Amino acid sequence: MENKPKSDEYLRAHTLGELTPLSGAILLVDYDPAWRRQFESEAARIRSALGKRALLLEHAGSTSVPGLVAKPIIDIVLAVADSAQETEYAPLLEETGYRLRIREPHDHEHRMFKGVTPDVNLHVYSAGCPEIDRMLAFRDRLRNDAADRELYARTKRQLAQRDWKYMQNYADAKSDVVAKILARAKF
């Protein structure tokens, strides 16, 4: 949820595997109560794989906000002792079908793994990372403030109508409204 848009060069440098351009429009769908169950199922799989290494697991992103339109991708925040120490957790996640896709050492040591069924973005940070608090504060503000939830939904719908080269470009375009909502949340 960083405010600075990520360039093509940045994306290429931090993406593991092929950087795939979007092949169509951004798909937004109405809130689906099944997303909560999908998160719970994935969280149980992750806890089973990592045991005590999973220090925090939270459902984040738009699929965690009842009533909000979303891309049908479950965002999960995972805190481990040190996200830079991939050998401590990555092989265990990979054994359960997750694939490391993004490594950002200069952005809170963020790692992002993809899960396939359901479609999951698993964001890994070190315990105590301020980005975790930021992501959860944003989620909680949207859950509890109808006006900000509608503002965010309207922004997402408008941006989804545009053509984007990469999904990250769409995410970056939401940064200003995210910052305004977080400011109202006093974060």
PDB file of C-alpha atoms in Angstrom:
ATOM      1  CA  MET A   1       0.000   0.000   0.000  1.00  0.00           C
ATOM      2  CA  GLU A   2       2.948   2.210  -0.679  1.00  0.00           C
ATOM      3  CA  ASN A   3       2.060   5.626  -2.177  1.00  0.00           C
ATOM      4  CA  LYS A   4       4.729   5.745  -4.884  1.00  0.00           C
ATOM      5  CA  PRO A   5       3.700   4.032  -8.166  1.00  0.00           C
ATOM      6  CA  LYS A   6       5.935   1.136  -9.117  1.00  0.00           C
ATOM      7  CA  SER A   7       7.668   1.401 -12.487  1.00  0.00           C
ATOM      8  CA  ASP A   8       7.901  -1.433 -15.005  1.00  0.00           C
ATOM      9  CA  GLU A   9      11.582  -1.760 -14.102  1.00  0.00           C
ATOM     10  CA  TYR A  10      10.755  -2.065 -10.413  1.00  0.00           C
ATOM     11  CA  LEU A  11       8.119  -4.709 -11.106  1.00  0.00           C
ATOM     12  CA  ARG A  12      10.516  -6.712 -13.297  1.00  0.00           C
ATOM     13  CA  ALA A  13      13.261  -6.514 -10.670  1.00  0.00           C
ATOM     14  CA  HIS A  14      11.037  -7.698  -7.803  1.00  0.00           C
ATOM     15  CA  THR A  15       8.820 -10.272  -9.516  1.00  0.00           C
ATOM     16  CA  LEU A  16       9.942 -13.888  -9.520  1.00  0.00           C
ATOM     17  CA  GLY A  17       9.041 -15.600 -12.760  1.00  0.00           C
ATOM     18  CA  GLU A  18       7.504 -13.930 -15.740  1.00  0.00           C
ATOM     19  CA  LEU A  19       5.877 -10.514 -15.331  1.00  0.00           C
ATOM     20  CA  THR A  20       2.528 -11.028 -17.020  1.00  0.00           C
ATOM     21  CA  PRO A  21       0.642  -8.045 -18.467  1.00  0.00           C
ATOM     22  CA  LEU A  22      -3.107  -7.893 -17.983  1.00  0.00           C
ATOM     23  CA  SER A  23      -5.036  -9.473 -20.809  1.00  0.00           C
ATOM     24  CA  GLY A  24      -8.336  -7.767 -20.090  1.00  0.00           C
ATOM     25  CA  ALA A  25     -10.255  -5.480 -17.805  1.00  0.00           C
ATOM     26  CA  ILE A  26     -10.010  -5.523 -14.011  1.00  0.00           C
ATOM     27  CA  LEU A  27     -12.764  -7.823 -12.753  1.00  0.00           C
ATOM     28  CA  LEU A  28     -14.706  -6.421  -9.803  1.00  0.00           C
ATOM     29  CA  VAL A  29     -17.560  -8.422  -8.322  1.00  0.00           C
ATOM     30  CA  ASP A  30     -20.057  -7.855  -5.533  1.00  0.00           C
ATOM     31  CA  TYR A  31     -19.081  -8.986  -2.043  1.00  0.00           C
ATOM     32  CA  ASP A  32     -19.337 -12.743  -1.579  1.00  0.00           C
ATOM     33  CA  PRO A  33     -19.782 -14.138   1.971  1.00  0.00           C
ATOM     34  CA  ALA A  34     -17.871 -17.243   0.817  1.00  0.00           C
ATOM     35  CA  TRP A  35     -14.679 -15.176   0.861  1.00  0.00           C
ATOM     36  CA  ARG A  36     -14.591 -15.330   4.665  1.00  0.00           C
ATOM     37  CA  ARG A  37     -14.809 -19.131   4.574  1.00  0.00           C
ATOM     38  CA  GLN A  38     -12.125 -19.257   1.892  1.00  0.00           C
ATOM     39  CA  PHE A  39      -9.861 -17.142   4.083  1.00  0.00           C
ATOM     40  CA  GLU A  40     -10.513 -19.373   7.103  1.00  0.00           C
ATOM     41  CA  SER A  41      -9.718 -22.488   5.082  1.00  0.00           C
ATOM     42  CA  GLU A  42      -6.489 -20.993   3.706  1.00  0.00           C
ATOM     43  CA  ALA A  43      -5.492 -19.695   7.134  1.00  0.00           C
ATOM     44  CA  ALA A  44      -5.900 -23.212   8.540  1.00  0.00           C
ATOM     45  CA  ARG A  45      -3.693 -24.604   5.743  1.00  0.00           C
ATOM     46  CA  ILE A  46      -1.038 -21.972   6.407  1.00  0.00           C
ATOM     47  CA  ARG A  47      -1.127 -22.554  10.172  1.00  0.00           C
ATOM     48  CA  SER A  48      -0.846 -26.291   9.589  1.00  0.00           C
ATOM     49  CA  ALA A  49       2.175 -25.786   7.331  1.00  0.00           C
ATOM     50  CA  LEU A  50       3.977 -23.192   9.452  1.00  0.00           C
ATOM     51  CA  GLY A  51       2.949 -24.056  12.986  1.00  0.00           C
ATOM     52  CA  LYS A  52       4.355 -21.531  15.466  1.00  0.00           C
ATOM     53  CA  ARG A  53       6.155 -19.701  12.656  1.00  0.00           C
ATOM     54  CA  ALA A  54       2.795 -18.102  11.743  1.00  0.00           C
ATOM     55  CA  LEU A  55       2.695 -15.301  14.294  1.00  0.00           C
ATOM     56  CA  LEU A  56      -0.318 -13.516  12.795  1.00  0.00           C
ATOM     57  CA  LEU A  57      -2.768 -14.350  10.007  1.00  0.00           C
ATOM     58  CA  GLU A  58      -5.380 -11.782   8.987  1.00  0.00           C
ATOM     59  CA  HIS A  59      -7.848 -11.453   6.147  1.00  0.00           C
ATOM     60  CA  ALA A  60      -7.134  -8.098   4.483  1.00  0.00           C
ATOM     61  CA  GLY A  61      -7.993  -6.353   1.250  1.00  0.00           C
ATOM     62  CA  SER A  62     -11.407  -5.768  -0.228  1.00  0.00           C
ATOM     63  CA  THR A  63     -12.615  -9.369   0.111  1.00  0.00           C
ATOM     64  CA  SER A  64     -12.405  -8.882   3.892  1.00  0.00           C
ATOM     65  CA  VAL A  65     -14.906  -5.994   3.884  1.00  0.00           C
ATOM     66  CA  PRO A  66     -18.593  -6.998   3.795  1.00  0.00           C
ATOM     67  CA  GLY A  67     -20.495  -4.990   1.197  1.00  0.00           C
ATOM     68  CA  LEU A  68     -17.434  -3.891  -0.788  1.00  0.00           C
ATOM     69  CA  VAL A  69     -16.880  -4.773  -4.443  1.00  0.00           C
ATOM     70  CA  ALA A  70     -13.616  -6.607  -4.962  1.00  0.00           C
ATOM     71  CA  LYS A  71     -11.396  -8.512  -7.293  1.00  0.00           C
ATOM     72  CA  PRO A  72     -12.155 -12.123  -6.305  1.00  0.00           C
ATOM     73  CA  ILE A  73      -8.675 -12.594  -4.811  1.00  0.00           C
ATOM     74  CA  ILE A  74      -8.285 -13.336  -1.112  1.00  0.00           C
ATOM     75  CA  ASP A  75      -5.590 -11.141   0.449  1.00  0.00           C
ATOM     76  CA  ILE A  76      -3.981 -12.622   3.538  1.00  0.00           C
ATOM     77  CA  VAL A  77      -1.425 -10.946   5.789  1.00  0.00           C
ATOM     78  CA  LEU A  78       1.044 -13.293   7.455  1.00  0.00           C
ATOM     79  CA  ALA A  79       3.574 -12.201  10.070  1.00  0.00           C
ATOM     80  CA  VAL A  80       6.643 -14.342  10.665  1.00  0.00           C
ATOM     81  CA  ALA A  81       9.652 -13.638  12.894  1.00  0.00           C
ATOM     82  CA  ASP A  82      11.743 -12.286   9.990  1.00  0.00           C
ATOM     83  CA  SER A  83      10.307 -12.206   6.479  1.00  0.00           C
ATOM     84  CA  ALA A  84      13.809 -11.794   5.010  1.00  0.00           C
ATOM     85  CA  GLN A  85      14.671 -15.299   6.280  1.00  0.00           C
ATOM     86  CA  GLU A  86      12.732 -17.096   3.537  1.00  0.00           C
ATOM     87  CA  THR A  87      14.319 -20.479   4.287  1.00  0.00           C
ATOM     88  CA  GLU A  88      12.379 -20.471   7.587  1.00  0.00           C
ATOM     89  CA  TYR A  89       8.941 -20.442   5.941  1.00  0.00           C
ATOM     90  CA  ALA A  90       8.963 -20.346   2.113  1.00  0.00           C
ATOM     91  CA  PRO A  91       9.643 -24.073   1.533  1.00  0.00           C
ATOM     92  CA  LEU A  92       6.776 -24.943   3.885  1.00  0.00           C
ATOM     93  CA  LEU A  93       4.392 -22.628   2.024  1.00  0.00           C
ATOM     94  CA  GLU A  94       5.565 -23.969  -1.328  1.00  0.00           C
ATOM     95  CA  GLU A  95       4.809 -27.527  -0.168  1.00  0.00           C
ATOM     96  CA  THR A  96       1.176 -26.443   0.299  1.00  0.00           C
ATOM     97  CA  GLY A  97       0.976 -24.995  -3.214  1.00  0.00           C
ATOM     98  CA  TYR A  98       1.947 -21.371  -2.646  1.00  0.00           C
ATOM     99  CA  ARG A  99       4.453 -19.851  -5.048  1.00  0.00           C
ATOM    100  CA  LEU A 100       6.756 -16.937  -4.197  1.00  0.00           C
ATOM    101  CA  ARG A 101       6.063 -14.195  -6.758  1.00  0.00           C
ATOM    102  CA  ILE A 102       7.298 -10.923  -5.254  1.00  0.00           C
ATOM    103  CA  ARG A 103      10.349 -10.127  -3.144  1.00  0.00           C
ATOM    104  CA  GLU A 104      10.691  -6.498  -2.009  1.00  0.00           C
ATOM    105  CA  PRO A 105      13.640  -6.175   0.390  1.00  0.00           C
ATOM    106  CA  HIS A 106      13.390  -2.360   0.442  1.00  0.00           C
ATOM    107  CA  ASP A 107       9.643  -2.303   1.146  1.00  0.00           C
ATOM    108  CA  HIS A 108       9.395  -3.705   4.679  1.00  0.00           C
ATOM    109  CA  GLU A 109      10.987  -6.988   3.473  1.00  0.00           C
ATOM    110  CA  HIS A 110       7.617  -7.757   1.855  1.00  0.00           C
ATOM    111  CA  ARG A 111       7.170 -11.130   0.206  1.00  0.00           C
ATOM    112  CA  MET A 112       4.054 -12.095  -1.745  1.00  0.00           C
ATOM    113  CA  PHE A 113       3.085 -15.668  -2.503  1.00  0.00           C
ATOM    114  CA  LYS A 114       0.313 -16.707  -4.887  1.00  0.00           C
ATOM    115  CA  GLY A 115      -2.169 -19.411  -4.091  1.00  0.00           C
ATOM    116  CA  VAL A 116      -4.280 -20.820  -6.890  1.00  0.00           C
ATOM    117  CA  THR A 117      -7.476 -22.393  -5.519  1.00  0.00           C
ATOM    118  CA  PRO A 118      -8.860 -20.090  -4.313  1.00  0.00           C
ATOM    119  CA  ASP A 119      -6.934 -17.213  -5.857  1.00  0.00           C
ATOM    120  CA  VAL A 120      -4.850 -15.826  -2.955  1.00  0.00           C
ATOM    121  CA  ASN A 121      -2.275 -13.094  -2.483  1.00  0.00           C
ATOM    122  CA  LEU A 122      -0.367 -14.028   0.672  1.00  0.00           C
ATOM    123  CA  HIS A 123       1.562 -10.989   1.945  1.00  0.00           C
ATOM    124  CA  VAL A 124       4.394 -11.877   4.328  1.00  0.00           C
ATOM    125  CA  TYR A 125       5.982  -9.350   6.690  1.00  0.00           C
ATOM    126  CA  SER A 126       8.078  -9.515   9.828  1.00  0.00           C
ATOM    127  CA  ALA A 127       6.195  -9.350  13.126  1.00  0.00           C
ATOM    128  CA  GLY A 128       5.778  -5.753  14.237  1.00  0.00           C
ATOM    129  CA  CYS A 129       6.076  -4.332  10.724  1.00  0.00           C
ATOM    130  CA  PRO A 130       4.135  -1.043  10.473  1.00  0.00           C
ATOM    131  CA  GLU A 131       2.754  -2.057   7.067  1.00  0.00           C
ATOM    132  CA  ILE A 132       0.690  -4.744   8.789  1.00  0.00           C
ATOM    133  CA  ASP A 133      -0.891  -2.124  11.042  1.00  0.00           C
ATOM    134  CA  ARG A 134      -1.540   0.109   8.033  1.00  0.00           C
ATOM    135  CA  MET A 135      -3.238  -2.647   6.046  1.00  0.00           C
ATOM    136  CA  LEU A 136      -5.418  -3.668   8.978  1.00  0.00           C
ATOM    137  CA  ALA A 137      -6.305  -0.071   9.882  1.00  0.00           C
ATOM    138  CA  PHE A 138      -7.465   0.473   6.305  1.00  0.00           C
ATOM    139  CA  ARG A 139      -9.528  -2.726   6.372  1.00  0.00           C
ATOM    140  CA  ASP A 140     -11.096  -1.796   9.700  1.00  0.00           C
ATOM    141  CA  ARG A 141     -11.936   1.732   8.537  1.00  0.00           C
ATOM    142  CA  LEU A 142     -13.725   0.333   5.482  1.00  0.00           C
ATOM    143  CA  ARG A 143     -15.606  -2.189   7.617  1.00  0.00           C
ATOM    144  CA  ASN A 144     -16.810   0.508  10.006  1.00  0.00           C
ATOM    145  CA  ASP A 145     -17.363   3.611   7.871  1.00  0.00           C
ATOM    146  CA  ALA A 146     -19.999   3.391   5.148  1.00  0.00           C
ATOM    147  CA  ALA A 147     -19.005   6.699   3.511  1.00  0.00           C
ATOM    148  CA  ASP A 148     -15.351   5.688   3.140  1.00  0.00           C
ATOM    149  CA  ARG A 149     -16.373   2.207   1.975  1.00  0.00           C
ATOM    150  CA  GLU A 150     -18.539   3.787  -0.751  1.00  0.00           C
ATOM    151  CA  LEU A 151     -15.802   6.252  -1.719  1.00  0.00           C
ATOM    152  CA  TYR A 152     -13.349   3.400  -2.111  1.00  0.00           C
ATOM    153  CA  ALA A 153     -15.857   1.304  -4.080  1.00  0.00           C
ATOM    154  CA  ARG A 154     -16.601   4.226  -6.411  1.00  0.00           C
ATOM    155  CA  THR A 155     -12.865   4.820  -6.941  1.00  0.00           C
ATOM    156  CA  LYS A 156     -12.263   1.153  -7.670  1.00  0.00           C
ATOM    157  CA  ARG A 157     -15.108   1.018 -10.196  1.00  0.00           C
ATOM    158  CA  GLN A 158     -13.834   4.121 -11.996  1.00  0.00           C
ATOM    159  CA  LEU A 159     -10.261   2.842 -12.133  1.00  0.00           C
ATOM    160  CA  ALA A 160     -11.328  -0.658 -13.196  1.00  0.00           C
ATOM    161  CA  GLN A 161     -12.775   0.836 -16.389  1.00  0.00           C
ATOM    162  CA  ARG A 162      -9.335   2.027 -17.505  1.00  0.00           C
ATOM    163  CA  ASP A 163      -6.735  -0.031 -19.339  1.00  0.00           C
ATOM    164  CA  TRP A 164      -3.778  -1.077 -17.193  1.00  0.00           C
ATOM    165  CA  LYS A 165      -0.597  -2.801 -18.251  1.00  0.00           C
ATOM    166  CA  TYR A 166      -0.178  -4.622 -14.928  1.00  0.00           C
ATOM    167  CA  MET A 167      -2.453  -5.253 -11.960  1.00  0.00           C
ATOM    168  CA  GLN A 168       0.015  -3.301  -9.799  1.00  0.00           C
ATOM    169  CA  ASN A 169      -0.655  -0.169 -11.882  1.00  0.00           C
ATOM    170  CA  TYR A 170      -4.344  -0.381 -10.910  1.00  0.00           C
ATOM    171  CA  ALA A 171      -3.377  -0.899  -7.246  1.00  0.00           C
ATOM    172  CA  ASP A 172      -1.009   2.080  -7.337  1.00  0.00           C
ATOM    173  CA  ALA A 173      -3.719   4.310  -8.835  1.00  0.00           C
ATOM    174  CA  LYS A 174      -5.783   3.832  -5.654  1.00  0.00           C
ATOM    175  CA  SER A 175      -3.004   5.218  -3.430  1.00  0.00           C
ATOM    176  CA  ASP A 176      -4.380   8.748  -3.057  1.00  0.00           C
ATOM    177  CA  VAL A 177      -7.807   7.626  -1.899  1.00  0.00           C
ATOM    178  CA  VAL A 178      -6.222   5.034   0.410  1.00  0.00           C
ATOM    179  CA  ALA A 179      -4.087   7.782   1.988  1.00  0.00           C
ATOM    180  CA  LYS A 180      -7.147  10.018   2.506  1.00  0.00           C
ATOM    181  CA  ILE A 181      -9.124   7.210   4.131  1.00  0.00           C
ATOM    182  CA  LEU A 182      -6.195   6.286   6.389  1.00  0.00           C
ATOM    183  CA  ALA A 183      -5.841   9.947   7.420  1.00  0.00           C
ATOM    184  CA  ARG A 184      -9.490   9.976   8.498  1.00  0.00           C
ATOM    185  CA  ALA A 185      -8.774   6.781  10.430  1.00  0.00           C
ATOM    186  CA  LYS A 186      -6.042   8.829  12.145  1.00  0.00           C
ATOM    187  CA  PHE A 187      -3.376   6.473  10.870  1.00  0.00           C
TER     188      PHE A 187
END
